[in-house]
One Martini backbone bead per residue (centre of mass of N, CA, C, O) as a GRO file, in nm:
protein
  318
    1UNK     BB    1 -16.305   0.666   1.440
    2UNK     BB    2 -16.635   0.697   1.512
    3UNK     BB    3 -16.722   0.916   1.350
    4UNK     BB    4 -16.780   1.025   1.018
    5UNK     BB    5 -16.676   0.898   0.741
    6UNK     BB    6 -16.656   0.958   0.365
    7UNK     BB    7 -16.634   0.676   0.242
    8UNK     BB    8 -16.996   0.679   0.205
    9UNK     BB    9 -17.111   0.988   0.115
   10UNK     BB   10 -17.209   0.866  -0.217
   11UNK     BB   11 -17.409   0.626  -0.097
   12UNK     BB   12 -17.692   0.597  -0.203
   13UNK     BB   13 -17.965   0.599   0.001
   14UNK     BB   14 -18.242   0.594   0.012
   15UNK     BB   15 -18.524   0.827   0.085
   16UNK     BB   16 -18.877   0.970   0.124
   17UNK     BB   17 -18.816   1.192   0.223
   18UNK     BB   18 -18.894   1.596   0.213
   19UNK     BB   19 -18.742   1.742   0.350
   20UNK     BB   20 -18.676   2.079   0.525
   21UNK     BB   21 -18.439   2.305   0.538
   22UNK     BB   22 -18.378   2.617   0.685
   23UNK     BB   23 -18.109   2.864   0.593
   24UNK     BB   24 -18.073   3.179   0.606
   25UNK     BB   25 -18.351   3.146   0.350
   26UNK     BB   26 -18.270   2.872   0.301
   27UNK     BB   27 -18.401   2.635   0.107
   28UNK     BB   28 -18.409   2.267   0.158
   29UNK     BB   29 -18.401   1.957  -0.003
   30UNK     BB   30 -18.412   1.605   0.111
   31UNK     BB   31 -18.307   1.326  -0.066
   32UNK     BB   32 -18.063   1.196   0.120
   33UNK     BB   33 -17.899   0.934   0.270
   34UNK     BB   34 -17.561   0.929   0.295
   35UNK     BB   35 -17.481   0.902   0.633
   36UNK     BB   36 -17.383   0.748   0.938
   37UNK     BB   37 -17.307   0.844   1.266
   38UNK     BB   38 -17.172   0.884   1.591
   39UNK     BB   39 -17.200   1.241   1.550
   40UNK     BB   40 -17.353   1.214   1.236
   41UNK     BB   41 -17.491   1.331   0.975
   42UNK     BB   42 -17.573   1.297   0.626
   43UNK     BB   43 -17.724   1.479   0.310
   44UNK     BB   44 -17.870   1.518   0.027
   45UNK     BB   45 -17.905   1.838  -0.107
   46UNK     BB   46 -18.130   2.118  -0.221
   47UNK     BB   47 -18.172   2.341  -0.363
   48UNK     BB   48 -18.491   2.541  -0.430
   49UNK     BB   49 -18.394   2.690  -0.654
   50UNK     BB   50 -18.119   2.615  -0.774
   51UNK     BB   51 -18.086   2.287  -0.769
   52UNK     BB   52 -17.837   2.226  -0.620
   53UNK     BB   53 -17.615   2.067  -0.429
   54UNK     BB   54 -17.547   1.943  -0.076
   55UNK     BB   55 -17.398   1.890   0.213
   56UNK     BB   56 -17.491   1.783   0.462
   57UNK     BB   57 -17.451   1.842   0.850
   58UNK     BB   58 -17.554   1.670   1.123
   59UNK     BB   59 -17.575   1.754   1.482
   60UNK     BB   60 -17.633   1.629   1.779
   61UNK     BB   61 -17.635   1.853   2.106
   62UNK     BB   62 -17.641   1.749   2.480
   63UNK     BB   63 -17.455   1.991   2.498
   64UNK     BB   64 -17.236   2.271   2.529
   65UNK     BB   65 -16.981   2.117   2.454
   66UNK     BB   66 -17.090   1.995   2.212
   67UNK     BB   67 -17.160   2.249   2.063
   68UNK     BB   68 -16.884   2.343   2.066
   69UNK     BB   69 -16.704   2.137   1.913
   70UNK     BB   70 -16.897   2.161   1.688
   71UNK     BB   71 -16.822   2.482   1.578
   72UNK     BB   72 -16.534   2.451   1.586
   73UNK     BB   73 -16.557   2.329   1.274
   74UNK     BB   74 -16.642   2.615   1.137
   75UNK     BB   75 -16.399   2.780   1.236
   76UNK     BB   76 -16.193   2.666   1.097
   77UNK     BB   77 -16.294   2.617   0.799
   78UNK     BB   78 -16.274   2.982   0.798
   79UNK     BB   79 -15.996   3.037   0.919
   80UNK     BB   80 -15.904   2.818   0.673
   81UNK     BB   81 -15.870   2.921   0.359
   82UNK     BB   82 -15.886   2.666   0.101
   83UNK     BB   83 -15.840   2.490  -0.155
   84UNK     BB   84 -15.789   2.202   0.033
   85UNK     BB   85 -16.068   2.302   0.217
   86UNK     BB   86 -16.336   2.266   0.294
   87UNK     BB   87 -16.632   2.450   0.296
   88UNK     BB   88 -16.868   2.671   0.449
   89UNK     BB   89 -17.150   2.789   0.326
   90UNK     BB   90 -17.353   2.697   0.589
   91UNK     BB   91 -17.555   2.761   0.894
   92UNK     BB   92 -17.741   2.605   1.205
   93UNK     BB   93 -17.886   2.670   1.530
   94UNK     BB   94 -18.107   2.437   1.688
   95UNK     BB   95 -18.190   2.461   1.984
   96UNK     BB   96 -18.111   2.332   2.348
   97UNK     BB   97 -17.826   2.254   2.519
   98UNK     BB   98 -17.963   2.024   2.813
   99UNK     BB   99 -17.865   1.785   2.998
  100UNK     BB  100 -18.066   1.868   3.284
  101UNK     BB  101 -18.338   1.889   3.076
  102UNK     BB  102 -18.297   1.692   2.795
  103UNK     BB  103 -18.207   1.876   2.584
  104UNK     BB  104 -18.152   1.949   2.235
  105UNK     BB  105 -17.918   2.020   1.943
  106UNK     BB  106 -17.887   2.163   1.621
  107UNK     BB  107 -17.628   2.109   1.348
  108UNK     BB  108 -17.629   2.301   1.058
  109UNK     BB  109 -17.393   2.174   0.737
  110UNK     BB  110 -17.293   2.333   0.492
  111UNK     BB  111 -17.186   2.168   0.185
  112UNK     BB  112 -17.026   2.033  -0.057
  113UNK     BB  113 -17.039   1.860  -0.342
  114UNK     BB  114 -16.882   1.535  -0.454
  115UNK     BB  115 -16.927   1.322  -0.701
  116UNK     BB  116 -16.626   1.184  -0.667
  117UNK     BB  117 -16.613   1.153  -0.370
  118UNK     BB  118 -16.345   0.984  -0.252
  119UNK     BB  119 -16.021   0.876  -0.245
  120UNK     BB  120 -16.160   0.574  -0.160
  121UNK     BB  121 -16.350   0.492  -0.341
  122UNK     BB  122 -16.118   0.536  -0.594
  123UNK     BB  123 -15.970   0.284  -0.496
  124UNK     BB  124 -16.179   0.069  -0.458
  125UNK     BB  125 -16.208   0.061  -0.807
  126UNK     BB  126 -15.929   0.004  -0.844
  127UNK     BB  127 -15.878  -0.279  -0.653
  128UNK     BB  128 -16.067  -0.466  -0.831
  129UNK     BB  129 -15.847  -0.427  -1.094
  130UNK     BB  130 -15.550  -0.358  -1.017
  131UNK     BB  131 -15.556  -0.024  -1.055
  132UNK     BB  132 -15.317   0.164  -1.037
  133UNK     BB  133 -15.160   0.439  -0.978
  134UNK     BB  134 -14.964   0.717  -1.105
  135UNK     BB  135 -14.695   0.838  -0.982
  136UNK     BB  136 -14.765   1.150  -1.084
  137UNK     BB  137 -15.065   1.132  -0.966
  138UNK     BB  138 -15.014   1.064  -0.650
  139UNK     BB  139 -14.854   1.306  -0.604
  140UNK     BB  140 -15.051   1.556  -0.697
  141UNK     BB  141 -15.241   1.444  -0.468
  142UNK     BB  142 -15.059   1.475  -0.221
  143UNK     BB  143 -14.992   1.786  -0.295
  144UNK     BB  144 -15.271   1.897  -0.232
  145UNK     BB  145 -15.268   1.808   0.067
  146UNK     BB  146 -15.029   1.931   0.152
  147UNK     BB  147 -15.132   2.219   0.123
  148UNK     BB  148 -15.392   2.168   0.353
  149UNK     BB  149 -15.226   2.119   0.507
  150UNK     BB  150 -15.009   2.392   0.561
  151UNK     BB  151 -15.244   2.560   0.652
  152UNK     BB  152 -15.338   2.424   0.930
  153UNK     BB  153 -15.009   2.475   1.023
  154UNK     BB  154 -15.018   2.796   0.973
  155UNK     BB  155 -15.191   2.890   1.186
  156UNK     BB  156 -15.388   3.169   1.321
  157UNK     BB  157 -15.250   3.176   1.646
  158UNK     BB  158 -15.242   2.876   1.577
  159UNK     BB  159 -15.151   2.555   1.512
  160UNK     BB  160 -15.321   2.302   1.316
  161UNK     BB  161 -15.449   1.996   1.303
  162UNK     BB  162 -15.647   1.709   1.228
  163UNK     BB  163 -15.636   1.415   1.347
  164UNK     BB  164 -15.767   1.251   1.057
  165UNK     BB  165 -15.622   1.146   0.819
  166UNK     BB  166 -15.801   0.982   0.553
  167UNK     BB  167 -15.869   0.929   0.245
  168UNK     BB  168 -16.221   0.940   0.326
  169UNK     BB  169 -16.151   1.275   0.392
  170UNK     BB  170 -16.067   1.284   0.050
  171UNK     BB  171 -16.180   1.480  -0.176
  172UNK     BB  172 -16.334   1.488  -0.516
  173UNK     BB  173 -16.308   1.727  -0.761
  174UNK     BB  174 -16.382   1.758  -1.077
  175UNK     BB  175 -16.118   1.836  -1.057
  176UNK     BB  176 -15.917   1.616  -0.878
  177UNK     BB  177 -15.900   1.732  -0.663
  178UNK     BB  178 -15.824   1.768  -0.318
  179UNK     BB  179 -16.039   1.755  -0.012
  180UNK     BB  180 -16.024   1.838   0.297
  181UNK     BB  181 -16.219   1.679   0.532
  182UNK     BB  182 -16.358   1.645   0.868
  183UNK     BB  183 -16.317   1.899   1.111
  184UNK     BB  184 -16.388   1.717   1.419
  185UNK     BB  185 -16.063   1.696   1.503
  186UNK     BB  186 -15.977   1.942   1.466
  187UNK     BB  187 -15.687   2.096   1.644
  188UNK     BB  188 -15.432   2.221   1.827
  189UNK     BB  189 -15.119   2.108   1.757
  190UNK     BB  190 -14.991   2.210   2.054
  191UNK     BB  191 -14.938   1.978   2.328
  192UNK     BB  192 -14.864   2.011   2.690
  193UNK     BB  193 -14.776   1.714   2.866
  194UNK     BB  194 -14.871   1.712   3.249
  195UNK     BB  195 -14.886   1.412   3.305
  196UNK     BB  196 -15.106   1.126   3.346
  197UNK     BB  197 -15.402   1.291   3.284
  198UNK     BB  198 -15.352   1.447   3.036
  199UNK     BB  199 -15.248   1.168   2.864
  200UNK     BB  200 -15.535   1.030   2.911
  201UNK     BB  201 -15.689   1.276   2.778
  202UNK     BB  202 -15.555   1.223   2.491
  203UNK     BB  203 -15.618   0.906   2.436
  204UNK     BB  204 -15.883   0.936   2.422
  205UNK     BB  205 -15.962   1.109   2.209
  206UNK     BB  206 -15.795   0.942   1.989
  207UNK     BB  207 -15.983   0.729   2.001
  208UNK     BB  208 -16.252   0.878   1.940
  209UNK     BB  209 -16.114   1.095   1.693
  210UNK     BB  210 -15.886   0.840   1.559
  211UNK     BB  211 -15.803   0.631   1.311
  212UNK     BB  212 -15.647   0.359   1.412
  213UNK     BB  213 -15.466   0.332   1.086
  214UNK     BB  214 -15.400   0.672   1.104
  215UNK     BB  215 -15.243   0.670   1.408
  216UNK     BB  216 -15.007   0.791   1.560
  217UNK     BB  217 -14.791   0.649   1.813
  218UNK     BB  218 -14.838   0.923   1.989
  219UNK     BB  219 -15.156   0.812   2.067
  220UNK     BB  220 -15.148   0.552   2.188
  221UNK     BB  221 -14.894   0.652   2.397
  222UNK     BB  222 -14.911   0.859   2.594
  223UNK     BB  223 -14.673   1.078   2.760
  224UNK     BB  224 -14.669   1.230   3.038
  225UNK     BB  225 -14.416   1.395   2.901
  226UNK     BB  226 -14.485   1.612   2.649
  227UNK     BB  227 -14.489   1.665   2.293
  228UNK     BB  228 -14.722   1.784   2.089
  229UNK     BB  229 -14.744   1.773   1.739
  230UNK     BB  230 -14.815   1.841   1.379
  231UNK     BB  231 -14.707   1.547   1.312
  232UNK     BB  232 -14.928   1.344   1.305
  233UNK     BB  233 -14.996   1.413   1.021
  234UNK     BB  234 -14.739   1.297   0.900
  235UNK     BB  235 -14.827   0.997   0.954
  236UNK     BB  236 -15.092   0.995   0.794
  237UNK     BB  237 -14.977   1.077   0.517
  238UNK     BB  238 -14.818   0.858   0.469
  239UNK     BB  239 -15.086   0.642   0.492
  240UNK     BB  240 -15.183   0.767   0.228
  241UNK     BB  241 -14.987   0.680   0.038
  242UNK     BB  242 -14.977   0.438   0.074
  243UNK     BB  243 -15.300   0.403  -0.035
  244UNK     BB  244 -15.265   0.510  -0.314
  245UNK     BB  245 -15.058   0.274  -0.403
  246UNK     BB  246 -15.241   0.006  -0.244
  247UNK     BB  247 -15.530   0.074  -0.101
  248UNK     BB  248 -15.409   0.087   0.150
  249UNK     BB  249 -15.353   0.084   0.446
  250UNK     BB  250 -15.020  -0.068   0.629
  251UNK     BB  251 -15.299  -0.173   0.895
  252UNK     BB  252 -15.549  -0.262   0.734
  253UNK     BB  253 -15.479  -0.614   0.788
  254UNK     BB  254 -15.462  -0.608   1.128
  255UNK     BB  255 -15.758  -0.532   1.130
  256UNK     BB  256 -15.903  -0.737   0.940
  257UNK     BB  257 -15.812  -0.948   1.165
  258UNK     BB  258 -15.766  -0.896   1.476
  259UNK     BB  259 -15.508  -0.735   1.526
  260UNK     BB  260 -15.299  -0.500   1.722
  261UNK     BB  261 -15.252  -0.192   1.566
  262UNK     BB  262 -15.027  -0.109   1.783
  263UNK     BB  263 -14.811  -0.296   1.743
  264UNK     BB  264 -14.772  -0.272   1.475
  265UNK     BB  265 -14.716   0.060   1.493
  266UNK     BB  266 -14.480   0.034   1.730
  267UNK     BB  267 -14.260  -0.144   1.530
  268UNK     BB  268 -14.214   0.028   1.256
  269UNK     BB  269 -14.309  -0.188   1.012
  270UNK     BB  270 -14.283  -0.137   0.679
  271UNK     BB  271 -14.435  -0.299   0.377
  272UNK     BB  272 -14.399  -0.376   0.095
  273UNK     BB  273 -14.514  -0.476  -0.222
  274UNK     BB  274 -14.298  -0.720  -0.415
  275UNK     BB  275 -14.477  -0.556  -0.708
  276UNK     BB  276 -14.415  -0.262  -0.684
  277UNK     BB  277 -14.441  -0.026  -0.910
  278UNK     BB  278 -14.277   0.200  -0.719
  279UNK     BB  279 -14.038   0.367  -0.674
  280UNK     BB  280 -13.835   0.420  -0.419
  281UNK     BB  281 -13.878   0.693  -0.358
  282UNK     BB  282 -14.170   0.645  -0.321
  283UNK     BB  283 -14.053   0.463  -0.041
  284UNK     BB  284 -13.933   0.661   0.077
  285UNK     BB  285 -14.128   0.890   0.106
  286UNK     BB  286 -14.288   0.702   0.361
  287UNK     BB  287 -14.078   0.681   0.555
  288UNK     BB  288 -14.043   0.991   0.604
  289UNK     BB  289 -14.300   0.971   0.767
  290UNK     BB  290 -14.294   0.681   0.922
  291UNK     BB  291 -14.172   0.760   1.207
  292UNK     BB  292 -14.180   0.713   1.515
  293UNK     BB  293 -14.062   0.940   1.598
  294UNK     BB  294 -14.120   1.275   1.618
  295UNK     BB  295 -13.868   1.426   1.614
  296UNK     BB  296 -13.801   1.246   1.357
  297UNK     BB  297 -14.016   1.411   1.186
  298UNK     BB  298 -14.140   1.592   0.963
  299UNK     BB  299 -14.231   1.857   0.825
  300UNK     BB  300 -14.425   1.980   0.556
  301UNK     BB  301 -14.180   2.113   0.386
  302UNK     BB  302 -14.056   1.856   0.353
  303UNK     BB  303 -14.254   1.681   0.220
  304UNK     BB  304 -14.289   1.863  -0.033
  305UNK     BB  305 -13.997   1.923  -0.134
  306UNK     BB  306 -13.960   1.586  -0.193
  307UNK     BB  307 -14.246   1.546  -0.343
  308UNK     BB  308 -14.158   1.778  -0.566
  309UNK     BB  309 -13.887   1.656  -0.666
  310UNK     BB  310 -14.031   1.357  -0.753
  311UNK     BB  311 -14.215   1.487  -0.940
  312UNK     BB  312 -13.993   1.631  -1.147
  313UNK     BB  313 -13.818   1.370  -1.217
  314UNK     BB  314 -14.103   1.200  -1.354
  315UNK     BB  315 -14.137   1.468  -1.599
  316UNK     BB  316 -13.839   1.427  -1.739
  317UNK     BB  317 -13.908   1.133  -1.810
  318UNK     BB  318 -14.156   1.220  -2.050
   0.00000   0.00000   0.00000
């Protein structure tokens, strides 16, 4: 995905100006330049009364339908209120955006700041030193993470996917917590593609907000005729849990490499490293998500109550 990832969140770089920008009566002092994407800004601001932090994002919208797009990110985080999905403080939406006339708009969107950073830092720290993650400890943050997919799937009157699930997106909570942030992909999860014409723009769509070794096989070649849904995230959160196991996803050897990640991804082979600490259990649960076929993954109900099983059947053994 090109959009803004977290995993760069809390890598402070100054920056020395002390802009404010006022919203709905309260004034903000930007300390720092947080991250910088392609369609978004971050920004580590401080409420100027109660000296608070809080992750700004601002996002410049060059038509009417970028700002559709941008707002749509407000309306879902407000839609789906959970303890693992991130809150939005506060917004403001500020000039006109007109291609025709050359003109943008700004919206600023108040974000909890969360000093633990993304669960990516804390892999990349861990990566260091190769302190794998206890099997329980990762079990514990999957299914906090499960749970805040499952608000996404269950939302009403439509279920909602993220279609970007990874690491960088999932930030840690003073109590170590996982946090689903970064909704700007976030939409519909159910789509009946008819036709050449759906299946290219939904394929583009997916190019441009889904991070490429984090996407789900029927986003690479969608098919003429077919429904997608909320299984997309079941492939991703496989990709996440395999992560947080061995510090990568499945696939950023491949991208890393500058080999094909479609090929890899659609190839259905999943490797583990042949040192692996974790458990078979462990290694069934992550396969049991990456599925290449999406009508035979999972939904989210199955993955909660299998990762629940397994970590059930390991405190039982401590």
């Amino acid at each position: 995905m090109n959009s803004l990832g977290w995993a760069i969140l809390f890598k402070m770089g100054c920056i020395c100006s002390r802009e404010s920008i006022n919203i709905n009566g309260t004034k903000y002092i930007i300390r720092e330049r947080i991250a910088q994407g392609g369609f978004s800004l971050i920004d580590l601001a401080e409420n100027s009364v109660t000296k608070r932090k809080y992750a700004m994002k601002r996002i410049t919208c060059h038509s009417i339908d970028d700002q559709n797009i941008a707002l749509k990110e407000i309306e879902i985080c407000r839609q789906v209120r959970h303890p693992n999905i991130v809150e939005v403080v506060d917004y403001i939406l500020k000039g006109t955006a007109d291609i025709v006339i050359n003109t943008t708009s700004q919206l600023y969107i108040v974000l909890p700041f969360y000093k633990n950073g993304s669960l990516q830092d804390n892999l990349n720290l861990r990566a260091k030193t190769k302190d794998y993650m206890p099997e329980i400890q990762a079990l514990q943050i999957f299914l906090g993470i499960c749970e805040g997919v499952k608000a996404l799937h269950e939302a009403k009157p439509e279920p909602l996917a993220h279609r970007d699930l990874k690491t960088a997106n999932i930030c840690l909570s003073d109590s170590f917590e996982p946090i689903i942030v970064d909704m700007g992909s976030a939409t519909e999860a159910r789509v009946q593609i008819c036709g050449q014409q759906d299946a290219q723009r939904l394929q583009e769509l997916a190019e441009e907000r889904c991070s490429i070794v984090y996407r789900a096989p029927e986003l690479f070649s969608v098919q003429s005729y077919c429904m997608i849904d909320e299984r997309t995230d079941i492939w991703s959160l496989g990709c996440v849990l395999y992560a947080t196991c061995f510090f990568k996803c499945p696939f950023d050897v491949f991208y890393e490499k500058g080999d094909s990640v479609a090929l890899a991804v659609l190839s259905g082979n999943i490797h583990f490293p042949e040192n692996s600490i974790y458990s078979q259990d462990m290694h069934d649960l992550i396969l049991f998500m990456l599925r290449l076929n999406p009508m035979e993954r999972p939904y989210i109900y199955s993955v909660i109550e299998k990762a629940q099983d397994l970590l059930t059947k390991l405190e039982g053994r401590v």
